[in-house]
Amino acid sequence: MSAAHVVVFRGRSTVARRALPATATALTAIATVMLTACGGGGDAKSDDIKGVETGAATPTVSASSAADAQRPEVTIPSSFRLTFENWTSSDPDQQAVLNDGKEQLRAGYAAIIANDPDSRALAFYDTEAGLSQDREWIKSYTSKNVTVIGALPVFGPKVSLFAKNTKAQLAYCTDETNARTQNRETGKVVGNPVGSDPKVAYTVTMQKNGQGVWQTVSTTSKRGGCS
């Protein structure tokens, strides 16, 4: 996925929201930061989240208009099983974040598999800043002519809402144990280096747009942060 000879899913390793340096391991996400733990981030004391635009106020969106947003259909082939465990919340606002966060991650992997850094589906679920970051992540695969195969469970989600439910942070973990990259031309399959922790913790900063869609602003990750 991202670096040569390494599996990088979303954090630069072989097999990973929306890449790390060529020396980093497995599926982590473009910028690596220290996260507290899988699911990280507790209650914030401020409505300002680093990376989220804080200029004009986000338009108020009704539940009906959010439901009516023309979300793109995202299809992932059976060669890559991206599963979401316990991806539910009894709170409808948190569930909306989970739903769009899930589709954003699916759109990213679909773009990798389709060899399409300019994916329109991913652009739908990303802000301009988020899309710039995710395109670099996708290109870390496409530039090396590799795709992703195997299975990647996504689990332990935790949502924190801010600024009258117009900004959010979504934390979750992935397990790259059974995720691999495959060269499109030679068919060579590569997994994470022996001894590397297969679990990666992610924190995704999101904000709601005028259509009521939760878009990704930035993604950070830490390998081994899910214990």
mmCIF file of C-alpha atoms in Angstrom:
data_model
loop_
_atom_site.group_PDB
_atom_site.id
_atom_site.type_symbol
_atom_site.label_atom_id
_atom_site.label_comp_id
_atom_site.label_asym_id
_atom_site.label_seq_id
_atom_site.Cartn_x
_atom_site.Cartn_y
_atom_site.Cartn_z
ATOM 1 C CA MET A 1 0.000 0.000 0.000
ATOM 2 C CA SER A 2 2.184 2.883 0.738
ATOM 3 C CA ALA A 3 5.901 2.260 1.081
ATOM 4 C CA ALA A 4 7.833 -0.212 -0.981
ATOM 5 C CA HIS A 5 8.176 -3.620 0.632
ATOM 6 C CA VAL A 6 5.736 -2.573 3.346
ATOM 7 C CA VAL A 7 2.000 -2.839 3.749
ATOM 8 C CA VAL A 8 0.465 0.559 4.346
ATOM 9 C CA PHE A 9 -3.172 0.922 4.882
ATOM 10 C CA ARG A 10 -3.632 4.357 6.158
ATOM 11 C CA GLY A 11 -0.591 5.290 7.961
ATOM 12 C CA ARG A 12 2.082 4.051 5.687
ATOM 13 C CA SER A 13 2.795 0.489 5.926
ATOM 14 C CA THR A 14 1.943 -2.187 3.465
ATOM 15 C CA VAL A 15 -1.706 -2.306 3.512
ATOM 16 C CA ALA A 16 -5.165 2.349 5.543
ATOM 17 C CA ARG A 17 -9.479 7.346 6.118
ATOM 18 C CA ARG A 18 -7.901 8.672 5.067
ATOM 19 C CA ALA A 19 0.508 7.623 4.593
ATOM 20 C CA LEU A 20 3.851 7.653 6.363
ATOM 21 C CA PRO A 21 7.467 7.834 5.203
ATOM 22 C CA ALA A 22 8.849 4.960 3.175
ATOM 23 C CA THR A 23 10.413 3.544 6.321
ATOM 24 C CA ALA A 24 7.178 3.365 8.298
ATOM 25 C CA THR A 25 5.253 0.138 8.719
ATOM 26 C CA ALA A 26 1.819 -1.155 7.696
ATOM 27 C CA LEU A 27 -1.584 0.530 7.138
ATOM 28 C CA THR A 28 -1.237 3.808 9.155
ATOM 29 C CA ALA A 29 -2.470 7.358 7.979
ATOM 30 C CA ILE A 30 -0.661 10.245 6.259
ATOM 31 C CA ALA A 31 0.465 12.112 9.388
ATOM 32 C CA THR A 32 1.511 10.110 12.447
ATOM 33 C CA VAL A 33 0.773 11.542 15.882
ATOM 34 C CA MET A 34 0.675 10.352 19.434
ATOM 35 C CA LEU A 35 -2.815 9.203 20.296
ATOM 36 C CA THR A 36 -3.790 8.137 23.776
ATOM 37 C CA ALA A 37 -5.319 4.769 22.886
ATOM 38 C CA CYS A 38 -7.673 2.973 20.567
ATOM 39 C CA GLY A 39 -10.833 5.007 20.470
ATOM 40 C CA GLY A 40 -8.873 7.921 22.015
ATOM 41 C CA GLY A 41 -9.959 11.455 22.744
ATOM 42 C CA GLY A 42 -12.284 12.154 25.615
ATOM 43 C CA ASP A 43 -14.551 15.115 26.104
ATOM 44 C CA ALA A 44 -13.037 18.331 24.813
ATOM 45 C CA LYS A 45 -13.233 21.584 26.728
ATOM 46 C CA SER A 46 -13.260 23.719 23.615
ATOM 47 C CA ASP A 47 -15.337 23.854 20.469
ATOM 48 C CA ASP A 48 -12.181 24.417 18.439
ATOM 49 C CA ILE A 49 -10.586 21.294 17.007
ATOM 50 C CA LYS A 50 -7.154 21.506 15.448
ATOM 51 C CA GLY A 51 -7.427 21.233 11.676
ATOM 52 C CA VAL A 52 -11.049 22.282 11.444
ATOM 53 C CA GLU A 53 -11.868 25.508 9.700
ATOM 54 C CA THR A 54 -13.275 27.975 12.223
ATOM 55 C CA GLY A 55 -14.214 30.894 9.996
ATOM 56 C CA ALA A 56 -17.840 31.208 8.929
ATOM 57 C CA ALA A 57 -20.374 29.315 10.970
ATOM 58 C CA THR A 58 -21.543 26.021 9.536
ATOM 59 C CA PRO A 59 -25.085 26.362 8.153
ATOM 60 C CA THR A 60 -27.818 24.758 10.198
ATOM 61 C CA VAL A 61 -28.986 21.599 8.479
ATOM 62 C CA SER A 62 -32.232 19.782 9.066
ATOM 63 C CA ALA A 63 -32.289 16.023 9.504
ATOM 64 C CA SER A 64 -34.335 15.663 6.331
ATOM 65 C CA SER A 65 -31.873 17.613 4.173
ATOM 66 C CA ALA A 66 -28.967 15.537 5.502
ATOM 67 C CA ALA A 67 -30.841 12.368 4.644
ATOM 68 C CA ASP A 68 -31.596 13.720 1.165
ATOM 69 C CA ALA A 69 -27.940 14.440 0.313
ATOM 70 C CA GLN A 70 -27.005 12.484 -2.793
ATOM 71 C CA ARG A 71 -24.313 10.295 -1.305
ATOM 72 C CA PRO A 72 -22.274 8.365 -3.899
ATOM 73 C CA GLU A 73 -22.419 4.594 -4.074
ATOM 74 C CA VAL A 74 -19.104 3.047 -3.032
ATOM 75 C CA THR A 75 -18.274 -0.491 -4.149
ATOM 76 C CA ILE A 76 -15.335 -2.567 -2.907
ATOM 77 C CA PRO A 77 -14.516 -5.942 -4.531
ATOM 78 C CA SER A 78 -14.559 -9.149 -2.481
ATOM 79 C CA SER A 79 -10.756 -9.368 -2.734
ATOM 80 C CA PHE A 80 -10.585 -6.763 0.046
ATOM 81 C CA ARG A 81 -12.875 -7.251 3.039
ATOM 82 C CA LEU A 82 -13.257 -3.978 4.920
ATOM 83 C CA THR A 83 -15.489 -4.680 7.918
ATOM 84 C CA PHE A 84 -16.826 -2.370 10.629
ATOM 85 C CA GLU A 85 -17.376 -3.915 14.052
ATOM 86 C CA ASN A 86 -19.864 -2.368 16.529
ATOM 87 C CA TRP A 87 -20.213 0.656 14.266
ATOM 88 C CA THR A 88 -23.409 1.826 15.909
ATOM 89 C CA SER A 89 -24.555 4.384 18.459
ATOM 90 C CA SER A 90 -27.868 5.019 20.189
ATOM 91 C CA ASP A 91 -27.256 8.737 19.638
ATOM 92 C CA PRO A 92 -28.466 9.759 16.135
ATOM 93 C CA ASP A 93 -25.910 12.583 15.861
ATOM 94 C CA GLN A 94 -23.049 10.229 16.654
ATOM 95 C CA GLN A 95 -24.475 7.638 14.277
ATOM 96 C CA ALA A 96 -24.429 10.207 11.477
ATOM 97 C CA VAL A 97 -20.711 10.761 12.095
ATOM 98 C CA LEU A 98 -20.111 7.000 12.110
ATOM 99 C CA ASN A 99 -22.027 6.540 8.869
ATOM 100 C CA ASP A 100 -20.140 9.196 6.918
ATOM 101 C CA GLY A 101 -16.804 8.273 8.499
ATOM 102 C CA LYS A 102 -17.352 4.696 7.376
ATOM 103 C CA GLU A 103 -18.205 5.689 3.813
ATOM 104 C CA GLN A 104 -15.218 8.036 3.648
ATOM 105 C CA LEU A 105 -12.867 5.200 4.575
ATOM 106 C CA ARG A 106 -14.579 2.848 2.116
ATOM 107 C CA ALA A 107 -14.265 5.486 -0.606
ATOM 108 C CA GLY A 108 -10.538 5.791 0.091
ATOM 109 C CA TYR A 109 -9.872 2.082 -0.268
ATOM 110 C CA ALA A 110 -12.157 1.870 -3.295
ATOM 111 C CA ALA A 111 -10.040 4.614 -4.887
ATOM 112 C CA ILE A 112 -6.846 2.655 -4.172
ATOM 113 C CA ILE A 113 -8.280 -0.507 -5.685
ATOM 114 C CA ALA A 114 -9.611 1.406 -8.712
ATOM 115 C CA ASN A 115 -6.257 3.200 -9.085
ATOM 116 C CA ASP A 116 -8.140 6.498 -8.930
ATOM 117 C CA PRO A 117 -6.610 9.280 -6.758
ATOM 118 C CA ASP A 118 -9.225 11.670 -8.168
ATOM 119 C CA SER A 119 -12.160 9.623 -6.882
ATOM 120 C CA ARG A 120 -15.353 11.681 -6.904
ATOM 121 C CA ALA A 121 -16.758 9.625 -4.036
ATOM 122 C CA LEU A 122 -13.780 10.460 -1.835
ATOM 123 C CA ALA A 123 -14.085 14.139 -2.779
ATOM 124 C CA PHE A 124 -17.693 14.011 -1.580
ATOM 125 C CA TYR A 125 -16.647 12.890 1.902
ATOM 126 C CA ASP A 126 -13.552 15.109 2.243
ATOM 127 C CA THR A 127 -13.006 18.805 2.747
ATOM 128 C CA GLU A 128 -10.416 20.386 0.465
ATOM 129 C CA ALA A 129 -7.715 19.852 3.091
ATOM 130 C CA GLY A 130 -8.819 16.287 3.760
ATOM 131 C CA LEU A 131 -8.851 15.453 0.062
ATOM 132 C CA SER A 132 -5.333 16.775 -0.412
ATOM 133 C CA GLN A 133 -4.098 14.504 2.382
ATOM 134 C CA ASP A 134 -6.016 11.479 1.176
ATOM 135 C CA ARG A 135 -4.822 11.870 -2.404
ATOM 136 C CA GLU A 136 -1.252 11.594 -1.149
ATOM 137 C CA TRP A 137 -2.228 8.453 0.758
ATOM 138 C CA ILE A 138 -3.815 6.913 -2.341
ATOM 139 C CA LYS A 139 -0.871 7.892 -4.550
ATOM 140 C CA SER A 140 1.464 6.101 -2.146
ATOM 141 C CA TYR A 141 -0.150 2.938 -3.537
ATOM 142 C CA THR A 142 -0.905 3.909 -7.117
ATOM 143 C CA SER A 143 2.594 5.309 -7.717
ATOM 144 C CA LYS A 144 3.989 1.871 -6.860
ATOM 145 C CA ASN A 145 1.355 0.076 -8.930
ATOM 146 C CA VAL A 146 -0.018 -1.854 -5.949
ATOM 147 C CA THR A 147 -3.501 -2.500 -4.651
ATOM 148 C CA VAL A 148 -4.862 -3.858 -1.368
ATOM 149 C CA ILE A 149 -6.181 -7.349 -0.708
ATOM 150 C CA GLY A 150 -7.164 -9.446 2.306
ATOM 151 C CA ALA A 151 -9.178 -8.322 5.308
ATOM 152 C CA LEU A 152 -9.113 -5.166 7.414
ATOM 153 C CA PRO A 153 -11.405 -5.000 10.459
ATOM 154 C CA VAL A 154 -12.219 -1.490 11.693
ATOM 155 C CA PHE A 155 -13.338 -1.447 15.316
ATOM 156 C CA GLY A 156 -13.604 0.410 18.621
ATOM 157 C CA PRO A 157 -15.191 3.615 17.287
ATOM 158 C CA LYS A 158 -15.657 6.593 19.569
ATOM 159 C CA VAL A 159 -17.291 9.868 18.538
ATOM 160 C CA SER A 160 -16.857 13.248 20.234
ATOM 161 C CA LEU A 161 -19.104 16.113 19.089
ATOM 162 C CA PHE A 162 -18.326 19.827 19.410
ATOM 163 C CA ALA A 163 -19.597 23.274 18.405
ATOM 164 C CA LYS A 164 -23.297 22.452 18.589
ATOM 165 C CA ASN A 165 -22.769 19.201 16.680
ATOM 166 C CA THR A 166 -21.097 20.793 13.645
ATOM 167 C CA LYS A 167 -17.598 19.469 14.388
ATOM 168 C CA ALA A 168 -16.484 16.039 15.496
ATOM 169 C CA GLN A 169 -13.618 13.700 16.145
ATOM 170 C CA LEU A 170 -13.938 10.039 15.235
ATOM 171 C CA ALA A 171 -11.424 7.622 16.756
ATOM 172 C CA TYR A 172 -11.124 3.965 15.798
ATOM 173 C CA CYS A 173 -8.669 1.109 15.344
ATOM 174 C CA THR A 174 -7.755 -1.212 12.498
ATOM 175 C CA ASP A 175 -6.126 -4.640 12.542
ATOM 176 C CA GLU A 176 -3.811 -5.252 9.577
ATOM 177 C CA THR A 177 -3.014 -8.864 10.491
ATOM 178 C CA ASN A 178 -4.685 -10.222 7.361
ATOM 179 C CA ALA A 179 -4.234 -7.198 5.073
ATOM 180 C CA ARG A 180 -1.782 -7.237 2.193
ATOM 181 C CA THR A 181 -0.645 -5.251 -0.816
ATOM 182 C CA GLN A 182 -0.402 -6.809 -4.245
ATOM 183 C CA ASN A 183 1.523 -5.599 -7.267
ATOM 184 C CA ARG A 184 -0.915 -5.119 -10.131
ATOM 185 C CA GLU A 185 1.604 -6.296 -12.737
ATOM 186 C CA THR A 186 3.583 -9.080 -11.072
ATOM 187 C CA GLY A 187 0.991 -10.272 -8.566
ATOM 188 C CA LYS A 188 3.580 -10.163 -5.766
ATOM 189 C CA VAL A 189 1.926 -10.019 -2.339
ATOM 190 C CA VAL A 190 3.524 -8.179 0.587
ATOM 191 C CA GLY A 191 2.460 -8.031 4.226
ATOM 192 C CA ASN A 192 3.657 -6.019 7.212
ATOM 193 C CA PRO A 193 7.205 -6.616 8.460
ATOM 194 C CA VAL A 194 7.583 -9.399 11.007
ATOM 195 C CA GLY A 195 7.363 -8.026 14.533
ATOM 196 C CA SER A 196 5.395 -4.888 13.673
ATOM 197 C CA ASP A 197 2.190 -4.251 15.605
ATOM 198 C CA PRO A 198 -0.741 -4.930 13.236
ATOM 199 C CA LYS A 199 -3.118 -2.641 15.117
ATOM 200 C CA VAL A 200 -3.267 1.047 14.271
ATOM 201 C CA ALA A 201 -5.216 3.777 16.100
ATOM 202 C CA TYR A 202 -6.733 6.602 14.056
ATOM 203 C CA THR A 203 -8.214 9.966 14.928
ATOM 204 C CA VAL A 204 -10.263 11.665 12.229
ATOM 205 C CA THR A 205 -11.238 15.328 12.482
ATOM 206 C CA MET A 206 -14.571 16.017 10.762
ATOM 207 C CA GLN A 207 -16.990 18.846 10.141
ATOM 208 C CA LYS A 208 -20.533 18.997 8.837
ATOM 209 C CA ASN A 209 -21.073 20.760 5.518
ATOM 210 C CA GLY A 210 -24.121 22.659 4.305
ATOM 211 C CA GLN A 211 -25.762 19.446 3.087
ATOM 212 C CA GLY A 212 -25.406 17.827 6.478
ATOM 213 C CA VAL A 213 -22.630 15.489 5.313
ATOM 214 C CA TRP A 214 -19.810 14.844 7.786
ATOM 215 C CA GLN A 215 -16.611 15.465 5.851
ATOM 216 C CA THR A 216 -13.079 14.492 6.856
ATOM 217 C CA VAL A 217 -10.702 17.392 7.497
ATOM 218 C CA SER A 218 -7.619 15.404 8.556
ATOM 219 C CA THR A 219 -6.549 11.947 9.699
ATOM 220 C CA THR A 220 -3.764 11.020 12.117
ATOM 221 C CA SER A 221 -2.617 7.620 13.275
ATOM 222 C CA LYS A 222 -0.394 5.701 15.654
ATOM 223 C CA ARG A 223 0.734 2.124 15.165
ATOM 224 C CA GLY A 224 0.404 0.134 18.341
ATOM 225 C CA GLY A 225 -1.986 2.650 19.867
ATOM 226 C CA CYS A 226 -4.884 0.211 20.305
ATOM 227 C CA SER A 227 -3.803 -1.706 23.377
#
